[in-house]
PDB file of C-alpha atoms and ligand atoms in Angstrom:
ATOM      1  CA  MET F   1      -3.018  -2.851 -10.017  1.00  0.00           C
ATOM      2  CA  LYS F   2      -6.381  -1.505  -9.025  1.00  0.00           C
ATOM      3  CA  PHE F   3      -5.458   2.071  -9.904  1.00  0.00           C
ATOM      4  CA  ALA F   4      -3.709   3.886 -12.711  1.00  0.00           C
ATOM      5  CA  LEU F   5      -3.468   7.614 -13.169  1.00  0.00           C
ATOM      6  CA  VAL F   6      -5.851   8.856 -15.828  1.00  0.00           C
ATOM      7  CA  LYS F   7      -5.421  12.575 -16.429  1.00  0.00           C
ATOM      8  CA  GLY F   8      -3.663  12.730 -13.085  1.00  0.00           C
ATOM      9  CA  ILE F   9      -6.519  11.111 -11.187  1.00  0.00           C
ATOM     10  CA  LYS F  10      -6.607   7.630  -9.645  1.00  0.00           C
ATOM     11  CA  ALA F  11      -8.913   5.516 -11.803  1.00  0.00           C
ATOM     12  CA  GLU F  12      -9.987   1.898 -11.887  1.00  0.00           C
ATOM     13  CA  ALA F  13      -9.626  -0.189 -15.034  1.00  0.00           C
ATOM     14  CA  SER F  14     -12.446  -0.098 -17.572  1.00  0.00           C
ATOM     15  CA  LYS F  15     -12.548  -1.698 -21.042  1.00  0.00           C
ATOM     16  CA  GLY F  16     -10.215  -0.022 -23.503  1.00  0.00           C
ATOM     17  CA  ALA F  17      -8.934   2.549 -21.004  1.00  0.00           C
ATOM     18  CA  LYS F  18      -5.325   3.696 -20.841  1.00  0.00           C
ATOM     19  CA  GLY F  19      -3.510   5.196 -17.945  1.00  0.00           C
ATOM     20  CA  THR F  20      -0.072   5.673 -16.444  1.00  0.00           C
ATOM     21  CA  CYS F  21       1.638   3.836 -13.600  1.00  0.00           C
ATOM     22  CA  PRO F  22       1.741   5.947 -10.431  1.00  0.00           C
ATOM     23  CA  SER F  23       5.104   4.386  -9.605  1.00  0.00           C
ATOM     24  CA  CYS F  24       7.168   4.296 -12.832  1.00  0.00           C
ATOM     25  CA  GLY F  25       5.098   6.565 -15.074  1.00  0.00           C
ATOM     26  CA  SER F  26       4.884   4.103 -17.953  1.00  0.00           C
ATOM     27  CA  GLU F  27       1.729   3.315 -19.867  1.00  0.00           C
ATOM     28  CA  LEU F  28      -0.778   0.890 -18.350  1.00  0.00           C
ATOM     29  CA  ILE F  29      -3.435  -1.106 -20.150  1.00  0.00           C
ATOM     30  CA  ALA F  30      -6.809  -1.930 -18.652  1.00  0.00           C
ATOM     31  CA  LYS F  31      -7.443  -5.664 -18.361  1.00  0.00           C
ATOM     32  CA  CYS F  32     -11.097  -6.428 -17.935  1.00  0.00           C
ATOM     33  CA  GLY F  33     -12.289  -9.994 -18.156  1.00  0.00           C
ATOM     34  CA  GLU F  34     -14.442 -12.484 -16.359  1.00  0.00           C
ATOM     35  CA  VAL F  35     -11.802 -14.757 -14.911  1.00  0.00           C
ATOM     36  CA  ILE F  36      -9.559 -12.320 -13.082  1.00  0.00           C
ATOM     37  CA  VAL F  37     -10.403  -9.075 -11.364  1.00  0.00           C
ATOM     38  CA  ASN F  38     -10.313  -5.904 -13.469  1.00  0.00           C
ATOM     39  CA  HIS F  39      -6.861  -4.443 -13.235  1.00  0.00           C
ATOM     40  CA  TRP F  40      -4.191  -2.366 -14.885  1.00  0.00           C
ATOM     41  CA  ALA F  41      -1.136  -4.045 -16.378  1.00  0.00           C
ATOM     42  CA  HIS F  42       2.229  -2.814 -17.609  1.00  0.00           C
ATOM     43  CA  LYS F  43       2.942  -3.321 -21.294  1.00  0.00           C
ATOM     44  CA  GLY F  44       5.227  -6.300 -21.736  1.00  0.00           C
ATOM     45  CA  ILE F  45       6.747  -6.409 -18.263  1.00  0.00           C
ATOM     46  CA  ARG F  46       5.192  -8.118 -15.249  1.00  0.00           C
ATOM     47  CA  ASN F  47       5.146  -5.085 -12.984  1.00  0.00           C
ATOM     48  CA  CYS F  48       7.689  -2.381 -12.334  1.00  0.00           C
ATOM     49  CA  ASP F  49       7.581  -3.292  -8.636  1.00  0.00           C
ATOM     50  CA  PRO F  50       9.242  -6.699  -8.092  1.00  0.00           C
ATOM     51  CA  TRP F  51       7.303  -7.018  -4.822  1.00  0.00           C
ATOM     52  CA  TRP F  52       3.963  -6.771  -6.570  1.00  0.00           C
ATOM     53  CA  GLU F  53       1.838  -9.914  -6.620  1.00  0.00           C
ATOM     54  CA  ASN F  54      -1.088 -10.528  -8.954  1.00  0.00           C
ATOM     55  CA  GLU F  55      -4.272  -9.506  -7.265  1.00  0.00           C
ATOM     56  CA  THR F  56      -7.046 -11.851  -6.314  1.00  0.00           C
ATOM     57  CA  GLU F  57     -10.611 -11.098  -5.308  1.00  0.00           C
ATOM     58  CA  TRP F  58      -9.362 -11.463  -1.741  1.00  0.00           C
ATOM     59  CA  HIS F  59      -6.857  -8.571  -2.223  1.00  0.00           C
ATOM     60  CA  ARG F  60      -9.568  -6.381  -3.674  1.00  0.00           C
ATOM     61  CA  LYS F  61     -12.040  -7.020  -0.895  1.00  0.00           C
ATOM     62  CA  TRP F  62      -9.435  -6.050   1.648  1.00  0.00           C
ATOM     63  CA  LYS F  63      -8.382  -2.872  -0.129  1.00  0.00           C
ATOM     64  CA  ASN F  64     -12.004  -1.830  -0.522  1.00  0.00           C
ATOM     65  CA  ASN F  65     -12.382  -1.687   3.251  1.00  0.00           C
ATOM     66  CA  PHE F  66     -10.274   1.462   3.239  1.00  0.00           C
ATOM     67  CA  PRO F  67     -10.484   4.877   1.589  1.00  0.00           C
ATOM     68  CA  ILE F  68      -9.254   5.120  -2.011  1.00  0.00           C
ATOM     69  CA  GLU F  69      -6.654   7.688  -0.939  1.00  0.00           C
ATOM     70  CA  TRP F  70      -5.048   4.992   1.224  1.00  0.00           C
ATOM     71  CA  GLN F  71      -4.889   2.325  -1.487  1.00  0.00           C
ATOM     72  CA  GLU F  72      -1.809   1.532  -3.614  1.00  0.00           C
ATOM     73  CA  ILE F  73       0.546   4.120  -2.240  1.00  0.00           C
ATOM     74  CA  VAL F  74       4.027   4.504  -3.737  1.00  0.00           C
ATOM     75  CA  GLN F  75       6.642   4.530  -0.990  1.00  0.00           C
ATOM     76  CA  PHE F  76      10.240   5.697  -1.363  1.00  0.00           C
ATOM     77  CA  SER F  77      13.300   4.880   0.716  1.00  0.00           C
ATOM     78  CA  LYS F  78      16.144   7.367   1.270  1.00  0.00           C
ATOM     79  CA  THR F  79      18.156   5.538  -1.389  1.00  0.00           C
ATOM     80  CA  GLY F  80      15.413   5.979  -3.968  1.00  0.00           C
ATOM     81  CA  GLU F  81      14.044   2.438  -3.803  1.00  0.00           C
ATOM     82  CA  LYS F  82      10.295   2.458  -4.315  1.00  0.00           C
ATOM     83  CA  HIS F  83       7.441   0.066  -3.786  1.00  0.00           C
ATOM     84  CA  ILE F  84       3.677   0.171  -3.907  1.00  0.00           C
ATOM     85  CA  ALA F  85       2.036  -0.447  -0.531  1.00  0.00           C
ATOM     86  CA  ASP F  86      -1.356  -2.185  -0.736  1.00  0.00           C
ATOM     87  CA  VAL F  87      -2.807   0.222   1.814  1.00  0.00           C
ATOM     88  CA  LYS F  88      -1.177   2.978   3.821  1.00  0.00           C
ATOM     89  CA  THR F  89      -3.248   4.458   6.601  1.00  0.00           C
ATOM     90  CA  GLU F  90      -3.284   8.024   7.806  1.00  0.00           C
ATOM     91  CA  LYS F  91      -1.170   6.916  10.770  1.00  0.00           C
ATOM     92  CA  GLY F  92       1.443   5.507   8.413  1.00  0.00           C
ATOM     93  CA  TRP F  93       0.600   1.822   8.845  1.00  0.00           C
ATOM     94  CA  VAL F  94       1.255  -0.173   5.691  1.00  0.00           C
ATOM     95  CA  LEU F  95      -1.170  -3.070   5.355  1.00  0.00           C
ATOM     96  CA  GLU F  96       0.181  -5.814   3.151  1.00  0.00           C
ATOM     97  CA  PHE F  97      -2.253  -8.448   1.982  1.00  0.00           C
ATOM     98  CA  GLN F  98      -0.210 -11.515   1.226  1.00  0.00           C
ATOM     99  CA  HIS F  99      -1.555 -14.383  -0.792  1.00  0.00           C
ATOM    100  CA  SER F 100       1.542 -16.149  -2.076  1.00  0.00           C
ATOM    101  CA  TYR F 101       4.505 -17.619  -0.201  1.00  0.00           C
ATOM    102  CA  LEU F 102       7.265 -15.214   0.787  1.00  0.00           C
ATOM    103  CA  LYS F 103      10.836 -16.257   1.497  1.00  0.00           C
ATOM    104  CA  PRO F 104      11.985 -15.107   4.970  1.00  0.00           C
ATOM    105  CA  GLU F 105      14.617 -12.795   3.471  1.00  0.00           C
ATOM    106  CA  GLU F 106      12.004 -11.104   1.275  1.00  0.00           C
ATOM    107  CA  ARG F 107       9.797 -10.624   4.281  1.00  0.00           C
ATOM    108  CA  HIS F 108      12.674  -9.080   6.232  1.00  0.00           C
ATOM    109  CA  SER F 109      13.349  -6.611   3.403  1.00  0.00           C
ATOM    110  CA  ARG F 110       9.725  -5.535   3.393  1.00  0.00           C
ATOM    111  CA  ASN F 111       9.590  -5.230   7.171  1.00  0.00           C
ATOM    112  CA  ALA F 112      12.669  -3.033   7.004  1.00  0.00           C
ATOM    113  CA  PHE F 113      11.451  -0.958   4.058  1.00  0.00           C
ATOM    114  CA  TYR F 114       8.068  -0.197   5.596  1.00  0.00           C
ATOM    115  CA  SER F 115       8.794   0.586   9.214  1.00  0.00           C
ATOM    116  CA  LYS F 116       5.157   0.361  10.290  1.00  0.00           C
ATOM    117  CA  ILE F 117       3.878  -2.769   8.622  1.00  0.00           C
ATOM    118  CA  VAL F 118       1.026  -5.174   9.307  1.00  0.00           C
ATOM    119  CA  TRP F 119       0.702  -8.448   7.436  1.00  0.00           C
ATOM    120  CA  VAL F 120      -2.655  -9.958   6.595  1.00  0.00           C
ATOM    121  CA  ILE F 121      -2.141 -13.486   5.311  1.00  0.00           C
ATOM    122  CA  ASP F 122      -4.487 -15.412   3.045  1.00  0.00           C
ATOM    123  CA  GLY F 123      -4.896 -18.632   5.012  1.00  0.00           C
ATOM    124  CA  LEU F 124      -6.760 -20.436   2.261  1.00  0.00           C
ATOM    125  CA  ARG F 125      -4.131 -20.524  -0.475  1.00  0.00           C
ATOM    126  CA  ARG F 126      -2.872 -24.003   0.361  1.00  0.00           C
ATOM    127  CA  LYS F 127      -5.472 -26.639   1.212  1.00  0.00           C
ATOM    128  CA  THR F 128      -3.357 -28.068   4.002  1.00  0.00           C
ATOM    129  CA  ASP F 129      -3.048 -24.740   5.836  1.00  0.00           C
ATOM    130  CA  LYS F 130      -6.701 -24.662   6.776  1.00  0.00           C
ATOM    131  CA  ILE F 131      -6.663 -28.201   8.167  1.00  0.00           C
ATOM    132  CA  GLN F 132      -3.384 -27.692  10.021  1.00  0.00           C
ATOM    133  CA  PHE F 133      -4.491 -24.386  11.479  1.00  0.00           C
ATOM    134  CA  GLN F 134      -7.764 -25.851  12.721  1.00  0.00           C
ATOM    135  CA  LYS F 135      -5.760 -28.613  14.359  1.00  0.00           C
ATOM    136  CA  ILE F 136      -3.376 -26.317  16.229  1.00  0.00           C
ATOM    137  CA  LEU F 137      -6.348 -24.329  17.493  1.00  0.00           C
ATOM    138  CA  GLU F 138      -8.041 -27.510  18.699  1.00  0.00           C
ATOM    139  CA  GLU F 139      -4.852 -28.528  20.454  1.00  0.00           C
ATOM    140  CA  SER F 140      -4.344 -25.084  21.954  1.00  0.00           C
ATOM    141  CA  SER F 141      -5.284 -24.036  25.452  1.00  0.00           C
ATOM    142  CA  LYS F 142      -6.724 -20.808  26.753  1.00  0.00           C
ATOM    143  CA  ALA F 143      -3.984 -18.483  27.907  1.00  0.00           C
ATOM    144  CA  PRO F 144      -4.563 -17.089  31.403  1.00  0.00           C
ATOM    145  CA  VAL F 145      -5.198 -13.527  30.315  1.00  0.00           C
ATOM    146  CA  GLY F 146      -8.521 -12.117  31.376  1.00  0.00           C
ATOM    147  CA  GLY F 147     -10.868 -10.448  28.927  1.00  0.00           C
ATOM    148  CA  VAL F 148      -9.115 -11.431  25.704  1.00  0.00           C
ATOM    149  CA  ASN F 149      -9.437 -14.702  23.808  1.00  0.00           C
ATOM    150  CA  ILE F 150      -5.798 -15.736  23.611  1.00  0.00           C
ATOM    151  CA  ARG F 151      -4.870 -19.241  22.584  1.00  0.00           C
ATOM    152  CA  GLN F 152      -1.629 -20.750  23.720  1.00  0.00           C
ATOM    153  CA  VAL F 153      -0.510 -22.925  20.822  1.00  0.00           C
ATOM    154  CA  ASN F 154       0.947 -26.119  22.213  1.00  0.00           C
ATOM    155  CA  PHE F 155       2.149 -27.608  18.945  1.00  0.00           C
ATOM    156  CA  PRO F 156       3.102 -24.770  16.563  1.00  0.00           C
ATOM    157  CA  GLU F 157       5.101 -27.257  14.489  1.00  0.00           C
ATOM    158  CA  ASN F 158       1.802 -28.739  13.291  1.00  0.00           C
ATOM    159  CA  SER F 159       1.047 -25.688  11.153  1.00  0.00           C
ATOM    160  CA  ARG F 160       3.381 -24.889   8.290  1.00  0.00           C
ATOM    161  CA  LEU F 161       1.817 -21.465   7.812  1.00  0.00           C
ATOM    162  CA  LEU F 162       2.260 -20.543  11.461  1.00  0.00           C
ATOM    163  CA  LEU F 163       5.904 -21.636  11.450  1.00  0.00           C
ATOM    164  CA  GLU F 164       6.567 -19.559   8.340  1.00  0.00           C
ATOM    165  CA  TRP F 165       5.364 -16.419  10.130  1.00  0.00           C
ATOM    166  CA  LEU F 166       6.502 -17.138  13.657  1.00  0.00           C
ATOM    167  CA  ASN F 167       8.973 -14.580  15.053  1.00  0.00           C
ATOM    168  CA  CYS F 168       8.310 -12.205  12.186  1.00  0.00           C
ATOM    169  CA  GLY F 169       8.702  -9.329  14.647  1.00  0.00           C
ATOM    170  CA  VAL F 170       5.748  -7.291  13.362  1.00  0.00           C
ATOM    171  CA  PRO F 171       1.970  -7.777  13.620  1.00  0.00           C
ATOM    172  CA  VAL F 172       0.670 -10.704  11.541  1.00  0.00           C
ATOM    173  CA  PHE F 173      -3.012 -11.563  11.048  1.00  0.00           C
ATOM    174  CA  PHE F 174      -4.175 -14.810   9.457  1.00  0.00           C
ATOM    175  CA  ASP F 175      -7.342 -14.641   7.412  1.00  0.00           C
ATOM    176  CA  PHE F 176      -9.279 -17.901   6.915  1.00  0.00           C
ATOM    177  CA  TYR F 177     -12.348 -16.115   5.567  1.00  0.00           C
ATOM    178  CA  GLU F 178     -14.455 -19.167   4.692  1.00  0.00           C
ATOM    179  CA  LEU F 179     -13.686 -20.818   7.986  1.00  0.00           C
ATOM    180  CA  TYR F 180     -13.663 -17.908  10.435  1.00  0.00           C
ATOM    181  CA  LYS F 181     -15.826 -15.291   8.780  1.00  0.00           C
ATOM    182  CA  SER F 182     -15.791 -12.673  11.494  1.00  0.00           C
ATOM    183  CA  THR F 183     -12.425 -13.487  13.042  1.00  0.00           C
ATOM    184  CA  LEU F 184      -8.815 -12.913  12.109  1.00  0.00           C
ATOM    185  CA  TRP F 185      -6.132 -14.746  14.060  1.00  0.00           C
ATOM    186  CA  PHE F 186      -3.511 -12.343  15.318  1.00  0.00           C
ATOM    187  CA  LEU F 187      -0.094 -13.869  15.911  1.00  0.00           C
ATOM    188  CA  LEU F 188       1.239 -12.103  18.969  1.00  0.00           C
ATOM    189  CA  PRO F 189       4.832 -10.935  18.324  1.00  0.00           C
ATOM    190  CA  LEU F 190       6.827 -12.552  21.146  1.00  0.00           C
ATOM    191  CA  ASN F 191      10.205 -13.765  19.983  1.00  0.00           C
ATOM    192  CA  ILE F 192      10.214 -16.629  22.448  1.00  0.00           C
ATOM    193  CA  LYS F 193      11.627 -19.686  20.736  1.00  0.00           C
ATOM    194  CA  ASP F 194       8.972 -22.164  19.564  1.00  0.00           C
ATOM    195  CA  LYS F 195       6.185 -20.331  21.392  1.00  0.00           C
ATOM    196  CA  ALA F 196       3.088 -19.103  19.635  1.00  0.00           C
ATOM    197  CA  TYR F 197       0.098 -17.263  20.997  1.00  0.00           C
ATOM    198  CA  LEU F 198      -2.877 -16.425  18.813  1.00  0.00           C
ATOM    199  CA  ILE F 199      -5.503 -13.841  19.594  1.00  0.00           C
ATOM    200  CA  ALA F 200      -9.005 -13.998  18.123  1.00  0.00           C
ATOM    201  CA  PHE F 201      -9.392 -10.559  16.597  1.00  0.00           C
ATOM    202  CA  SER F 202     -12.663  -9.319  15.142  1.00  0.00           C
ATOM    203  CA  ARG F 203     -12.383  -8.653  11.415  1.00  0.00           C
ATOM    204  CA  GLU F 204     -14.692  -5.680  11.757  1.00  0.00           C
ATOM    205  CA  GLU F 205     -12.631  -4.296  14.605  1.00  0.00           C
ATOM    206  CA  PHE F 206      -9.434  -4.640  12.553  1.00  0.00           C
ATOM    207  CA  ILE F 207     -10.978  -2.573   9.775  1.00  0.00           C
ATOM    208  CA  ASN F 208     -12.474  -0.033  12.157  1.00  0.00           C
ATOM    209  CA  VAL F 209      -9.362   0.391  14.241  1.00  0.00           C
ATOM    210  CA  HIS F 210      -7.393   1.386  11.129  1.00  0.00           C
ATOM    211  CA  ASN F 211     -10.133   3.576   9.702  1.00  0.00           C
ATOM    212  CA  ASN F 212     -10.379   5.341  13.064  1.00  0.00           C
ATOM    213  CA  ASN F 213      -6.616   5.620  13.481  1.00  0.00           C
ATOM    214  CA  GLY F 214      -6.594   3.532  16.634  1.00  0.00           C
ATOM    215  CA  PHE F 215      -3.922   0.997  15.682  1.00  0.00           C
ATOM    216  CA  ASP F 216      -1.084   2.936  17.344  1.00  0.00           C
ATOM    217  CA  GLU F 217      -2.820   2.643  20.686  1.00  0.00           C
ATOM    218  CA  LEU F 218      -3.165  -1.083  20.173  1.00  0.00           C
ATOM    219  CA  VAL F 219       0.432  -1.652  19.107  1.00  0.00           C
ATOM    220  CA  TYR F 220       2.191   0.692  21.486  1.00  0.00           C
ATOM    221  CA  ASN F 221      -0.009   0.254  24.544  1.00  0.00           C
ATOM    222  CA  LEU F 222      -2.239  -2.804  24.596  1.00  0.00           C
ATOM    223  CA  ILE F 223      -0.023  -5.353  22.849  1.00  0.00           C
ATOM    224  CA  PRO F 224       3.051  -4.630  25.058  1.00  0.00           C
ATOM    225  CA  LYS F 225       0.877  -5.241  28.126  1.00  0.00           C
ATOM    226  CA  ILE F 226      -0.227  -8.619  26.789  1.00  0.00           C
ATOM    227  CA  GLN F 227       3.345  -9.447  25.730  1.00  0.00           C
ATOM    228  CA  GLY F 228       4.570  -8.599  29.232  1.00  0.00           C
ATOM    229  CA  PHE F 229       1.948 -10.797  30.803  1.00  0.00           C
ATOM    230  CA  ILE F 230       2.706 -13.743  28.515  1.00  0.00           C
ATOM    231  CA  ARG F 231       6.467 -13.437  29.001  1.00  0.00           C
ATOM    232  CA  LYS F 232       6.026 -13.426  32.775  1.00  0.00           C
ATOM    233  CA  TYR F 233       3.705 -16.399  32.510  1.00  0.00           C
ATOM    234  CA  GLU F 234       6.233 -18.283  30.376  1.00  0.00           C
ATOM    235  CA  ARG F 235       9.026 -17.501  32.863  1.00  0.00           C
ATOM    236  CA  ASN F 236       6.905 -18.821  35.727  1.00  0.00           C
ATOM    237  CA  ARG F 237       6.022 -21.966  33.811  1.00  0.00           C
ATOM    238  CA  ASN F 238       9.689 -22.645  33.258  1.00  0.00           C
ATOM    239  CA  GLN F 239      10.420 -22.178  36.971  1.00  0.00           C
ATOM    240  CA  ILE F 240       7.670 -24.634  37.831  1.00  0.00           C
ATOM    241  CA  ARG F 241       9.301 -27.130  35.527  1.00  0.00           C
ATOM    242  CA  PHE F 242      12.670 -26.419  37.127  1.00  0.00           C
ATOM    243  CA  VAL F 243      11.531 -27.134  40.695  1.00  0.00           C
ATOM    244  CA  ASN F 244       9.280 -30.116  40.005  1.00  0.00           C
ATOM    245  CA  PRO F 245       9.892 -33.028  42.444  1.00  0.00           C
ATOM    246  CA  SER F 246      11.641 -35.452  40.120  1.00  0.00           C
ATOM    247  CA  ARG F 247      14.050 -32.774  39.024  1.00  0.00           C
ATOM    248  CA  ARG F 248      14.787 -31.834  42.636  1.00  0.00           C
ATOM    249  CA  ARG F 249      15.643 -35.388  43.590  1.00  0.00           C
ATOM    250  CA  TYR F 250      17.912 -35.614  40.619  1.00  0.00           C
ATOM    251  CA  ARG F 251      19.725 -32.446  41.628  1.00  0.00           C
ATOM    252  CA  ARG F 252      20.241 -33.496  45.256  1.00  0.00           C
ATOM    253  CA  ARG F 253      22.353 -36.436  44.275  1.00  0.00           C
ATOM    254  CA  PHE F 254      25.140 -34.115  43.194  1.00  0.00           C
TER     255      PHE F 254
HETATM  256 ZN1   ZN D 301       5.091   0.934 -13.111  1.00  0.00          ZN
END
């Protein structure tokens, strides 16, 4: 963890320091080395939060884009279950920075636990993801929505990472930092079978929109408009397919 409580105050790990876990209250030891990022660790056990994943430099960079008061926030459910959110914004959005693979059922539990959740996915964990993602973007076509760079993915099955997150039901952003430095790829929540639309989303804008509490407007106003447009477009495409000449001839025979 980036923070422990030292004398009741959130503090980062420094050599030889001791602190307590803001979630379970047990003692934490500062781990400061050259190979992994400075962090706090529980004595003996992995982490009191089974959802916690070991932090990488990538996690840290993301967290550091937001105020300290928003980072590593302990969240409780009505039944007393608790987890540490990577970042929780003033508007209640939990930003989860996900490096490792998550089973669908684990993802569902987290989506349910944090009602307002946004996933930011490390696209560079597996070597193949980068290559596959580049390919689906090359094979994609521009969706007919004015003013926004939306890619209609024609072969979503060519990206394992995309398939893993398709129909997640909540906002998902893919981060291929070395490849697309200033862009995150936002997977538009659609719930249309086998359909994927990706929106080029400025990294800076993503950070700013949360820091300025503008994400609600995006999720509850702008995204539904785009979803509506895409759904209508998909319906029309299907109709075109339905009334194409060869199909019509086929139908007339009966
Ligand atoms: Zn703990």
